[in-house]
Amino acid sequence: MSEKKVRRIGILTGGGDCPGLNAVIRGIAKPAMTDYGVTVVGIQDGFEGFVEGRMRELSRQDISGIIGLGGTILGTSNKGDPFHFPTEGNNGIDIVDASARTLKHYKGWGLDCLIAIGGDGTMHISKKLGEMGMNIIGVPKTIDNDLGATDQTFGFDTALSIATEAIDRLHTTASAHHRVMVIEVMGRYAGWIALQAGLAGGADIILLPEIPFKWESVFQRVIERSTRGNRFSIVCVAEGAKAAHEEIVVKETDIKRTDPIRFGGIGDHVAHKVTEETGLETRVTVLGHLQRGGSPTAYDRILATRYGTKAVELALACQFGQMVSLQGLAVTSVPIADAIARQRLVPVDGEVVRAARAVGTSFGDE
Ligand code: F6P
């Protein structure tokens, strides 16, 4: 296929939003429109909007002044997987295959390529749409940093700095009141935010999904600190962390979501047990969607821009089925299939975990 064939590129942002999405959109659309005369079509609200055919051509004005803007000008959704599309049925929600409808919109809008910006759910769907004949390029997004085959997703750095600042702030109030402060951060099955924010913020205990913890070990550490004269402790807990032999704490399940499980509640669980077993006064902060809101850091703006411009290069070279990827310091690309082959979890004996242990952080497993 010659490079000239790509005249119309569709862009979609899928799954939970994260800082840097607009910087990627700009990184794709600016060179596409200005340097190559390509028409860029923005798909509204992720795959939900794709199935429903909600899209429009983007203008230069749409993409002006958005590099530092959080959210996504296109809207997103973590519902609406075309292969398991939720619709109102007679007896509640029916799940149907709407992939043929999606392909019809792709062809109807004359798209030569779709650039899908998203996490593992988006990449799984993208791979299947590619097998149906769509020309897909992926861009790895998520604050969780859990996508395989890339050293980093954009959005993670911003979430990390927000969580670190939150821990810094909790330190002063914890110390003033001599309390145990538990902070619950996002990340689903991966503990990247908890590990790195916990390390950067000097948390005393970090609890990760990858390292099931022992209650006794957590109690012992806060008591030790209090008897030593450190009259406060900071516990940074990932939403997917769990005690050995216990289940993940789930807030709700929703079959309309690409990932039906909504995490949440482990922070309260930890705080409750600590108070009950140690008698120490405890408070919980659930950082929640603050981690996803607002402006991206400079690092994320740059990474997102590099990812966007690389995605356009791939599109014009007709290198479909690829996801842009950070390997060391270089932005390159890998097959989408490699990105979804395995989740990127915290290596339990990795260098970062070892560094945290070396400075006295407990992972609740000793
Ligand atoms: O995947 C990103 C993420 O923020 C997770 O860390 C979190 O578990 C989930 O999305 C929250 O989803 P929602 O925005 O639907 O509550």
mmCIF file of C-alpha atoms and ligand atoms in Angstrom:
data_model
loop_
_atom_site.group_PDB
_atom_site.id
_atom_site.type_symbol
_atom_site.label_atom_id
_atom_site.label_comp_id
_atom_site.label_asym_id
_atom_site.label_seq_id
_atom_site.Cartn_x
_atom_site.Cartn_y
_atom_site.Cartn_z
ATOM 1 C CA MET A 1 0.000 0.000 0.000
ATOM 2 C CA SER A 2 1.404 3.430 -0.871
ATOM 3 C CA GLU A 3 1.697 6.139 1.780
ATOM 4 C CA LYS A 4 -0.660 8.395 -0.205
ATOM 5 C CA LYS A 5 -3.569 6.111 0.520
ATOM 6 C CA VAL A 6 -4.155 7.445 4.025
ATOM 7 C CA ARG A 7 -6.299 10.545 3.531
ATOM 8 C CA ARG A 8 -8.730 10.271 6.442
ATOM 9 C CA ILE A 9 -7.700 9.302 9.976
ATOM 10 C CA GLY A 10 -10.188 8.638 12.782
ATOM 11 C CA ILE A 11 -9.210 9.267 16.420
ATOM 12 C CA LEU A 12 -10.896 7.745 19.427
ATOM 13 C CA THR A 13 -10.153 8.019 23.154
ATOM 14 C CA GLY A 14 -11.353 4.924 25.033
ATOM 15 C CA GLY A 15 -11.677 3.839 28.670
ATOM 16 C CA GLY A 16 -11.081 6.072 31.696
ATOM 17 C CA ASP A 17 -9.707 9.502 30.830
ATOM 18 C CA CYS A 18 -6.232 10.560 31.864
ATOM 19 C CA PRO A 19 -4.102 13.706 31.623
ATOM 20 C CA GLY A 20 -2.383 13.936 28.241
ATOM 21 C CA LEU A 21 -5.220 12.721 26.000
ATOM 22 C CA ASN A 22 -5.626 16.151 24.419
ATOM 23 C CA ALA A 23 -1.881 16.442 23.908
ATOM 24 C CA VAL A 24 -1.971 13.156 21.941
ATOM 25 C CA ILE A 25 -4.955 14.329 19.872
ATOM 26 C CA ARG A 26 -3.044 17.530 19.075
ATOM 27 C CA GLY A 27 0.146 15.548 18.347
ATOM 28 C CA ILE A 28 -1.777 13.497 15.782
ATOM 29 C CA ALA A 29 -3.999 16.167 14.262
ATOM 30 C CA LYS A 30 -1.493 19.034 13.874
ATOM 31 C CA PRO A 31 0.989 17.249 11.599
ATOM 32 C CA ALA A 32 -1.773 15.257 9.915
ATOM 33 C CA MET A 33 -3.680 18.397 8.895
ATOM 34 C CA THR A 34 -0.818 20.841 8.426
ATOM 35 C CA ASP A 35 1.999 18.767 6.957
ATOM 36 C CA TYR A 36 0.144 15.992 5.167
ATOM 37 C CA GLY A 37 -3.274 17.443 4.292
ATOM 38 C CA VAL A 38 -5.019 14.541 6.001
ATOM 39 C CA THR A 39 -8.590 14.936 7.274
ATOM 40 C CA VAL A 40 -8.966 14.005 10.930
ATOM 41 C CA VAL A 41 -12.271 12.645 12.178
ATOM 42 C CA GLY A 42 -12.902 12.718 15.933
ATOM 43 C CA ILE A 43 -15.073 9.914 17.294
ATOM 44 C CA GLN A 44 -17.150 10.985 20.294
ATOM 45 C CA ASP A 45 -17.202 9.133 23.631
ATOM 46 C CA GLY A 46 -14.940 6.205 22.774
ATOM 47 C CA PHE A 47 -16.289 2.954 21.373
ATOM 48 C CA GLU A 48 -19.802 3.792 22.530
ATOM 49 C CA GLY A 49 -19.840 6.714 20.092
ATOM 50 C CA PHE A 50 -18.160 4.619 17.375
ATOM 51 C CA VAL A 51 -20.911 1.972 17.539
ATOM 52 C CA GLU A 52 -23.514 4.735 17.397
ATOM 53 C CA GLY A 53 -21.749 6.577 14.552
ATOM 54 C CA ARG A 54 -21.205 9.790 16.501
ATOM 55 C CA MET A 55 -18.236 11.510 14.855
ATOM 56 C CA ARG A 56 -17.207 14.763 13.212
ATOM 57 C CA GLU A 57 -14.323 16.216 11.258
ATOM 58 C CA LEU A 58 -11.951 18.180 13.480
ATOM 59 C CA SER A 59 -10.878 21.695 12.572
ATOM 60 C CA ARG A 60 -7.587 23.420 13.391
ATOM 61 C CA GLN A 61 -9.466 25.452 15.948
ATOM 62 C CA ASP A 62 -10.567 22.280 17.766
ATOM 63 C CA ILE A 63 -6.975 21.342 18.449
ATOM 64 C CA SER A 64 -5.601 24.738 19.292
ATOM 65 C CA GLY A 65 -4.553 25.517 22.881
ATOM 66 C CA ILE A 66 -5.257 22.029 24.243
ATOM 67 C CA ILE A 67 -1.789 20.676 25.111
ATOM 68 C CA GLY A 68 -2.195 21.427 28.816
ATOM 69 C CA LEU A 69 -5.895 20.640 29.039
ATOM 70 C CA GLY A 70 -6.995 17.619 31.081
ATOM 71 C CA GLY A 71 -9.805 15.263 30.021
ATOM 72 C CA THR A 72 -10.443 14.736 26.316
ATOM 73 C CA ILE A 73 -12.104 17.060 23.809
ATOM 74 C CA LEU A 74 -13.598 13.939 22.202
ATOM 75 C CA GLY A 75 -15.188 12.527 25.345
ATOM 76 C CA THR A 76 -14.622 8.921 26.420
ATOM 77 C CA SER A 77 -16.409 5.962 27.935
ATOM 78 C CA ASN A 78 -15.422 2.740 29.631
ATOM 79 C CA LYS A 79 -18.615 1.117 28.349
ATOM 80 C CA GLY A 80 -19.580 0.163 24.820
ATOM 81 C CA ASP A 81 -17.222 -2.620 23.759
ATOM 82 C CA PRO A 82 -18.523 -3.213 20.168
ATOM 83 C CA PHE A 83 -18.178 -6.988 20.631
ATOM 84 C CA HIS A 84 -20.184 -6.950 23.896
ATOM 85 C CA PHE A 85 -22.351 -3.904 23.415
ATOM 86 C CA PRO A 86 -24.939 -3.224 26.130
ATOM 87 C CA THR A 87 -28.440 -2.357 24.873
ATOM 88 C CA GLU A 88 -31.790 -1.984 26.608
ATOM 89 C CA GLY A 89 -33.573 -5.334 26.266
ATOM 90 C CA ASN A 90 -37.041 -6.448 27.350
ATOM 91 C CA ASN A 91 -35.668 -7.877 30.576
ATOM 92 C CA GLY A 92 -32.963 -5.330 31.368
ATOM 93 C CA ILE A 93 -29.608 -5.062 29.641
ATOM 94 C CA ASP A 94 -28.870 -7.282 26.619
ATOM 95 C CA ILE A 95 -25.294 -7.697 25.435
ATOM 96 C CA VAL A 96 -25.051 -7.813 21.628
ATOM 97 C CA ASP A 97 -22.318 -7.951 18.986
ATOM 98 C CA ALA A 98 -22.280 -4.489 17.376
ATOM 99 C CA SER A 99 -18.959 -4.891 15.574
ATOM 100 C CA ALA A 100 -20.516 -5.023 12.069
ATOM 101 C CA ARG A 101 -22.315 -1.757 12.818
ATOM 102 C CA THR A 102 -18.995 -0.236 13.886
ATOM 103 C CA LEU A 103 -17.271 -1.390 10.687
ATOM 104 C CA LYS A 104 -20.112 0.186 8.698
ATOM 105 C CA HIS A 105 -19.435 3.580 10.326
ATOM 106 C CA TYR A 106 -15.688 3.200 9.688
ATOM 107 C CA LYS A 107 -16.354 2.614 6.000
ATOM 108 C CA GLY A 108 -19.221 5.113 5.818
ATOM 109 C CA TRP A 109 -16.967 7.901 7.061
ATOM 110 C CA GLY A 110 -14.306 6.873 4.545
ATOM 111 C CA LEU A 111 -11.665 6.241 7.218
ATOM 112 C CA ASP A 112 -8.356 4.813 6.051
ATOM 113 C CA CYS A 113 -7.104 4.305 9.586
ATOM 114 C CA LEU A 114 -8.241 4.534 13.214
ATOM 115 C CA ILE A 115 -5.874 5.714 15.945
ATOM 116 C CA ALA A 116 -7.214 4.307 19.205
ATOM 117 C CA ILE A 117 -5.868 5.956 22.362
ATOM 118 C CA GLY A 118 -6.515 3.778 25.379
ATOM 119 C CA GLY A 119 -5.498 1.117 27.847
ATOM 120 C CA ASP A 120 -5.691 -2.658 27.748
ATOM 121 C CA GLY A 121 -9.474 -2.760 27.135
ATOM 122 C CA THR A 122 -9.084 -0.429 24.138
ATOM 123 C CA MET A 123 -6.132 -2.431 22.795
ATOM 124 C CA HIS A 124 -8.052 -5.749 23.071
ATOM 125 C CA ILE A 125 -10.977 -4.246 21.127
ATOM 126 C CA SER A 126 -8.602 -2.619 18.620
ATOM 127 C CA LYS A 127 -6.931 -5.919 17.871
ATOM 128 C CA LYS A 128 -10.289 -7.537 17.130
ATOM 129 C CA LEU A 129 -11.400 -4.612 14.938
ATOM 130 C CA GLY A 130 -8.090 -4.968 13.088
ATOM 131 C CA GLU A 131 -8.920 -8.615 12.414
ATOM 132 C CA MET A 132 -12.217 -7.449 10.873
ATOM 133 C CA GLY A 133 -10.344 -5.295 8.378
ATOM 134 C CA MET A 134 -9.913 -1.918 10.056
ATOM 135 C CA ASN A 135 -6.463 -0.321 9.912
ATOM 136 C CA ILE A 136 -5.660 0.358 13.551
ATOM 137 C CA ILE A 137 -2.835 2.074 15.409
ATOM 138 C CA GLY A 138 -2.779 2.110 19.201
ATOM 139 C CA VAL A 139 -1.507 4.737 21.657
ATOM 140 C CA PRO A 140 -0.937 3.505 25.239
ATOM 141 C CA LYS A 141 -2.832 5.535 27.828
ATOM 142 C CA THR A 142 -3.574 4.923 31.496
ATOM 143 C CA ILE A 143 -2.666 6.311 34.870
ATOM 144 C CA ASP A 144 -2.280 2.665 35.988
ATOM 145 C CA ASN A 145 0.849 2.133 33.830
ATOM 146 C CA ASP A 146 -0.152 -1.520 33.477
ATOM 147 C CA LEU A 147 0.026 -1.971 29.711
ATOM 148 C CA GLY A 148 2.627 -4.451 28.445
ATOM 149 C CA ALA A 149 5.262 -3.799 25.765
ATOM 150 C CA THR A 150 5.833 -0.152 26.703
ATOM 151 C CA ASP A 151 8.027 1.216 29.472
ATOM 152 C CA GLN A 152 5.447 3.859 30.308
ATOM 153 C CA THR A 153 1.928 4.934 29.449
ATOM 154 C CA PHE A 154 1.184 8.646 29.330
ATOM 155 C CA GLY A 155 -0.913 9.878 32.258
ATOM 156 C CA PHE A 156 1.005 7.880 34.841
ATOM 157 C CA ASP A 157 3.505 10.636 35.616
ATOM 158 C CA THR A 158 0.715 13.124 36.351
ATOM 159 C CA ALA A 159 -1.163 10.703 38.620
ATOM 160 C CA LEU A 160 2.093 9.939 40.390
ATOM 161 C CA SER A 161 2.836 13.580 41.090
ATOM 162 C CA ILE A 162 -0.713 14.208 42.358
ATOM 163 C CA ALA A 163 -0.522 11.182 44.678
ATOM 164 C CA THR A 164 2.928 12.220 45.917
ATOM 165 C CA GLU A 165 1.726 15.704 46.719
ATOM 166 C CA ALA A 166 -1.253 14.232 48.582
ATOM 167 C CA ILE A 167 1.080 12.092 50.730
ATOM 168 C CA ASP A 168 3.261 15.119 51.476
ATOM 169 C CA ARG A 169 0.184 16.989 52.667
ATOM 170 C CA LEU A 170 -1.011 14.063 54.750
ATOM 171 C CA HIS A 171 2.372 13.944 56.478
ATOM 172 C CA THR A 172 1.946 17.333 58.134
ATOM 173 C CA THR A 173 -1.559 16.699 59.421
ATOM 174 C CA ALA A 174 -0.685 13.133 60.481
ATOM 175 C CA SER A 175 2.265 14.424 62.453
ATOM 176 C CA ALA A 176 0.247 17.230 64.065
ATOM 177 C CA HIS A 177 -2.468 14.860 65.305
ATOM 178 C CA HIS A 178 -0.315 11.739 65.871
ATOM 179 C CA ARG A 179 -2.531 9.673 63.605
ATOM 180 C CA VAL A 180 -2.213 6.782 61.213
ATOM 181 C CA MET A 181 -3.126 8.132 57.778
ATOM 182 C CA VAL A 182 -4.209 5.616 55.160
ATOM 183 C CA ILE A 183 -4.253 6.828 51.550
ATOM 184 C CA GLU A 184 -5.923 4.679 48.884
ATOM 185 C CA VAL A 185 -4.694 5.235 45.336
ATOM 186 C CA MET A 186 -5.840 3.837 41.984
ATOM 187 C CA GLY A 187 -4.144 1.295 39.723
ATOM 188 C CA ARG A 188 -6.486 -1.740 39.444
ATOM 189 C CA TYR A 189 -4.364 -4.927 39.513
ATOM 190 C CA ALA A 190 -1.066 -3.006 39.313
ATOM 191 C CA GLY A 191 0.651 -1.193 42.158
ATOM 192 C CA TRP A 192 2.712 1.337 40.180
ATOM 193 C CA ILE A 193 1.056 4.461 41.571
ATOM 194 C CA ALA A 194 1.138 3.179 45.169
ATOM 195 C CA LEU A 195 4.748 2.022 44.908
ATOM 196 C CA GLN A 196 6.192 5.129 43.332
ATOM 197 C CA ALA A 197 4.064 7.720 45.146
ATOM 198 C CA GLY A 198 4.653 5.831 48.404
ATOM 199 C CA LEU A 199 8.389 5.873 47.791
ATOM 200 C CA ALA A 200 8.468 9.523 46.691
ATOM 201 C CA GLY A 201 6.255 10.608 49.589
ATOM 202 C CA GLY A 202 8.137 8.582 52.203
ATOM 203 C CA ALA A 203 5.200 6.346 53.189
ATOM 204 C CA ASP A 204 5.989 3.988 56.077
ATOM 205 C CA ILE A 205 3.940 1.125 54.659
ATOM 206 C CA ILE A 206 3.075 0.480 51.012
ATOM 207 C CA LEU A 207 0.505 -2.184 50.178
ATOM 208 C CA LEU A 208 0.458 -3.508 46.598
ATOM 209 C CA PRO A 209 -1.668 -6.007 44.669
ATOM 210 C CA GLU A 210 1.535 -7.820 43.697
ATOM 211 C CA ILE A 211 2.606 -8.401 47.335
ATOM 212 C CA PRO A 212 -0.249 -9.828 49.452
ATOM 213 C CA PHE A 213 0.208 -8.452 52.958
ATOM 214 C CA LYS A 214 -0.065 -9.935 56.462
ATOM 215 C CA TRP A 215 -2.230 -8.003 58.911
ATOM 216 C CA GLU A 216 0.160 -8.720 61.784
ATOM 217 C CA SER A 217 3.027 -7.183 59.891
ATOM 218 C CA VAL A 218 1.052 -3.967 59.250
ATOM 219 C CA PHE A 219 -0.049 -3.706 62.914
ATOM 220 C CA GLN A 220 3.458 -4.372 64.147
ATOM 221 C CA ARG A 221 4.963 -1.626 61.993
ATOM 222 C CA VAL A 222 2.585 1.111 63.168
ATOM 223 C CA ILE A 223 2.952 0.047 66.814
ATOM 224 C CA GLU A 224 6.757 -0.061 66.501
ATOM 225 C CA ARG A 225 6.735 3.457 65.085
ATOM 226 C CA SER A 226 4.469 4.767 67.801
ATOM 227 C CA THR A 227 6.499 3.183 70.629
ATOM 228 C CA ARG A 228 9.734 4.496 69.058
ATOM 229 C CA GLY A 229 8.347 8.010 69.338
ATOM 230 C CA ASN A 230 7.254 8.433 65.708
ATOM 231 C CA ARG A 231 3.744 9.218 66.687
ATOM 232 C CA PHE A 232 2.247 8.954 63.207
ATOM 233 C CA SER A 233 2.376 6.585 60.255
ATOM 234 C CA ILE A 234 1.507 6.871 56.567
ATOM 235 C CA VAL A 235 0.073 3.812 54.820
ATOM 236 C CA CYS A 236 -0.166 4.053 51.029
ATOM 237 C CA VAL A 237 -2.484 1.346 49.761
ATOM 238 C CA ALA A 238 -3.233 0.445 46.138
ATOM 239 C CA GLU A 239 -6.940 -0.084 45.444
ATOM 240 C CA GLY A 240 -6.147 -3.629 44.257
ATOM 241 C CA ALA A 241 -4.045 -4.585 47.311
ATOM 242 C CA LYS A 242 -5.267 -7.476 49.419
ATOM 243 C CA ALA A 243 -4.300 -9.351 52.529
ATOM 244 C CA ALA A 244 -2.995 -12.868 52.012
ATOM 245 C CA HIS A 245 -5.938 -15.298 51.749
ATOM 246 C CA GLU A 246 -8.445 -12.461 51.305
ATOM 247 C CA GLU A 247 -10.206 -11.281 48.154
ATOM 248 C CA ILE A 248 -9.764 -7.890 46.438
ATOM 249 C CA VAL A 249 -12.192 -5.318 47.870
ATOM 250 C CA VAL A 250 -14.697 -4.444 45.134
ATOM 251 C CA LYS A 251 -17.010 -1.435 45.184
ATOM 252 C CA GLU A 252 -19.415 -2.725 42.519
ATOM 253 C CA THR A 253 -19.643 -4.757 39.334
ATOM 254 C CA ASP A 254 -21.295 -3.412 36.210
ATOM 255 C CA ILE A 255 -21.670 -5.618 33.136
ATOM 256 C CA LYS A 256 -21.872 -2.583 30.844
ATOM 257 C CA ARG A 257 -18.236 -1.715 31.579
ATOM 258 C CA THR A 258 -15.344 -3.076 29.510
ATOM 259 C CA ASP A 259 -13.893 -4.170 32.867
ATOM 260 C CA PRO A 260 -16.980 -4.946 35.001
ATOM 261 C CA ILE A 261 -15.081 -4.611 38.305
ATOM 262 C CA ARG A 262 -14.934 -1.227 40.083
ATOM 263 C CA PHE A 263 -12.302 -1.291 42.810
ATOM 264 C CA GLY A 264 -12.571 0.613 46.080
ATOM 265 C CA GLY A 265 -12.798 0.124 49.818
ATOM 266 C CA ILE A 266 -9.459 -1.400 50.815
ATOM 267 C CA GLY A 267 -8.387 1.907 52.453
ATOM 268 C CA ASP A 268 -11.364 1.818 54.819
ATOM 269 C CA HIS A 269 -10.797 -1.870 55.497
ATOM 270 C CA VAL A 270 -7.139 -1.258 56.438
ATOM 271 C CA ALA A 271 -7.966 1.760 58.611
ATOM 272 C CA HIS A 272 -10.720 -0.088 60.430
ATOM 273 C CA LYS A 273 -8.492 -3.095 61.210
ATOM 274 C CA VAL A 274 -5.575 -0.888 62.320
ATOM 275 C CA THR A 275 -7.775 1.034 64.769
ATOM 276 C CA GLU A 276 -9.377 -2.147 66.035
ATOM 277 C CA GLU A 277 -6.094 -4.004 66.600
ATOM 278 C CA THR A 278 -3.756 -1.197 67.706
ATOM 279 C CA GLY A 279 -6.064 1.375 69.271
ATOM 280 C CA LEU A 280 -4.314 4.101 67.255
ATOM 281 C CA GLU A 281 -6.385 6.868 65.775
ATOM 282 C CA THR A 282 -6.706 6.434 62.014
ATOM 283 C CA ARG A 283 -8.052 8.455 59.083
ATOM 284 C CA VAL A 284 -8.574 7.488 55.438
ATOM 285 C CA THR A 285 -8.140 9.514 52.250
ATOM 286 C CA VAL A 286 -9.387 7.978 49.012
ATOM 287 C CA LEU A 287 -7.659 9.999 46.323
ATOM 288 C CA GLY A 288 -9.980 8.721 43.577
ATOM 289 C CA HIS A 289 -10.472 10.658 40.370
ATOM 290 C CA LEU A 290 -8.295 13.576 41.470
ATOM 291 C CA GLN A 291 -5.515 11.342 40.119
ATOM 292 C CA ARG A 292 -7.020 11.580 36.641
ATOM 293 C CA GLY A 293 -8.141 15.185 36.593
ATOM 294 C CA GLY A 294 -6.479 18.441 35.627
ATOM 295 C CA SER A 295 -3.420 19.355 33.611
ATOM 296 C CA PRO A 296 -0.770 16.844 32.576
ATOM 297 C CA THR A 297 2.784 17.274 33.853
ATOM 298 C CA ALA A 298 5.439 18.516 31.430
ATOM 299 C CA TYR A 299 6.693 14.917 31.121
ATOM 300 C CA ASP A 300 3.238 13.654 30.111
ATOM 301 C CA ARG A 301 2.684 16.520 27.646
ATOM 302 C CA ILE A 302 5.951 15.656 25.927
ATOM 303 C CA LEU A 303 5.426 11.882 25.962
ATOM 304 C CA ALA A 304 1.850 12.314 24.692
ATOM 305 C CA THR A 305 3.013 14.606 21.870
ATOM 306 C CA ARG A 306 5.758 12.147 20.879
ATOM 307 C CA TYR A 307 3.242 9.287 20.911
ATOM 308 C CA GLY A 308 0.794 11.272 18.766
ATOM 309 C CA THR A 309 3.323 12.303 16.137
ATOM 310 C CA LYS A 310 4.730 8.754 15.986
ATOM 311 C CA ALA A 311 1.213 7.379 15.486
ATOM 312 C CA VAL A 312 0.749 9.659 12.444
ATOM 313 C CA GLU A 313 4.091 8.521 11.020
ATOM 314 C CA LEU A 314 2.950 4.895 11.363
ATOM 315 C CA ALA A 315 -0.405 5.695 9.760
ATOM 316 C CA LEU A 316 1.202 7.359 6.756
ATOM 317 C CA ALA A 317 3.618 4.455 6.397
ATOM 318 C CA CYS A 318 0.605 2.073 6.559
ATOM 319 C CA GLN A 319 2.129 0.232 9.515
ATOM 320 C CA PHE A 320 -1.144 -0.909 10.981
ATOM 321 C CA GLY A 321 -1.748 -3.262 13.925
ATOM 322 C CA GLN A 322 1.029 -1.441 15.808
ATOM 323 C CA MET A 323 0.986 0.420 19.118
ATOM 324 C CA VAL A 324 3.416 3.248 19.762
ATOM 325 C CA SER A 325 5.669 2.407 22.658
ATOM 326 C CA LEU A 326 8.386 3.859 24.872
ATOM 327 C CA GLN A 327 11.465 1.620 24.973
ATOM 328 C CA GLY A 328 14.074 3.133 27.230
ATOM 329 C CA LEU A 329 14.263 6.741 26.045
ATOM 330 C CA ALA A 330 13.040 6.118 22.487
ATOM 331 C CA VAL A 331 9.515 6.148 21.101
ATOM 332 C CA THR A 332 9.078 3.218 18.740
ATOM 333 C CA SER A 333 6.283 0.741 18.015
ATOM 334 C CA VAL A 334 5.286 -2.847 18.822
ATOM 335 C CA PRO A 335 2.466 -5.120 17.618
ATOM 336 C CA ILE A 336 -0.775 -4.412 19.549
ATOM 337 C CA ALA A 337 -0.861 -8.154 20.245
ATOM 338 C CA ASP A 338 2.363 -7.822 22.297
ATOM 339 C CA ALA A 339 0.887 -5.026 24.399
ATOM 340 C CA ILE A 340 -2.069 -7.149 25.484
ATOM 341 C CA ALA A 341 -0.202 -10.436 25.831
ATOM 342 C CA ARG A 342 0.563 -9.685 29.476
ATOM 343 C CA GLN A 343 -0.202 -7.031 32.018
ATOM 344 C CA ARG A 344 2.684 -4.903 33.234
ATOM 345 C CA LEU A 345 2.813 -5.497 36.983
ATOM 346 C CA VAL A 346 5.308 -4.373 39.616
ATOM 347 C CA PRO A 347 8.175 -6.917 39.766
ATOM 348 C CA VAL A 348 8.102 -7.979 43.416
ATOM 349 C CA ASP A 349 11.871 -8.300 43.655
ATOM 350 C CA GLY A 350 12.534 -5.410 41.300
ATOM 351 C CA GLU A 351 15.001 -2.639 41.887
ATOM 352 C CA VAL A 352 12.370 -0.075 42.978
ATOM 353 C CA VAL A 353 10.842 -2.388 45.587
ATOM 354 C CA ARG A 354 14.337 -3.185 46.857
ATOM 355 C CA ALA A 355 15.202 0.510 47.086
ATOM 356 C CA ALA A 356 12.032 1.146 49.099
ATOM 357 C CA ARG A 357 12.850 -1.727 51.458
ATOM 358 C CA ALA A 358 16.405 -0.408 51.822
ATOM 359 C CA VAL A 359 15.097 2.899 53.159
ATOM 360 C CA GLY A 360 12.903 1.112 55.688
ATOM 361 C CA THR A 361 9.536 0.944 53.909
ATOM 362 C CA SER A 362 7.382 -2.019 54.863
ATOM 363 C CA PHE A 363 5.336 -3.902 52.273
ATOM 364 C CA GLY A 364 3.477 -5.702 55.041
ATOM 365 C CA ASP A 365 4.992 -9.043 54.121
ATOM 366 C CA GLU A 366 7.824 -9.498 56.642
HETATM 367 O O1 F6P B 1 -7.889 2.466 34.679
HETATM 368 C C1 F6P B 1 -7.892 3.738 35.204
HETATM 369 C C2 F6P B 1 -8.710 3.804 36.467
HETATM 370 O O2 F6P B 1 -8.620 5.124 36.978
HETATM 371 C C3 F6P B 1 -8.341 2.793 37.527
HETATM 372 O O3 F6P B 1 -7.183 3.127 38.233
HETATM 373 C C4 F6P B 1 -9.597 2.761 38.350
HETATM 374 O O4 F6P B 1 -9.762 1.534 39.028
HETATM 375 C C5 F6P B 1 -10.671 2.937 37.325
HETATM 376 O O5 F6P B 1 -10.084 3.556 36.199
HETATM 377 C C6 F6P B 1 -11.831 3.773 37.807
HETATM 378 O O6 F6P B 1 -12.830 3.751 36.844
HETATM 379 P P1 F6P B 1 -14.078 4.751 36.853
HETATM 380 O O7 F6P B 1 -13.611 6.057 36.299
HETATM 381 O O8 F6P B 1 -15.069 4.091 35.970
HETATM 382 O O9 F6P B 1 -14.549 4.885 38.265
#
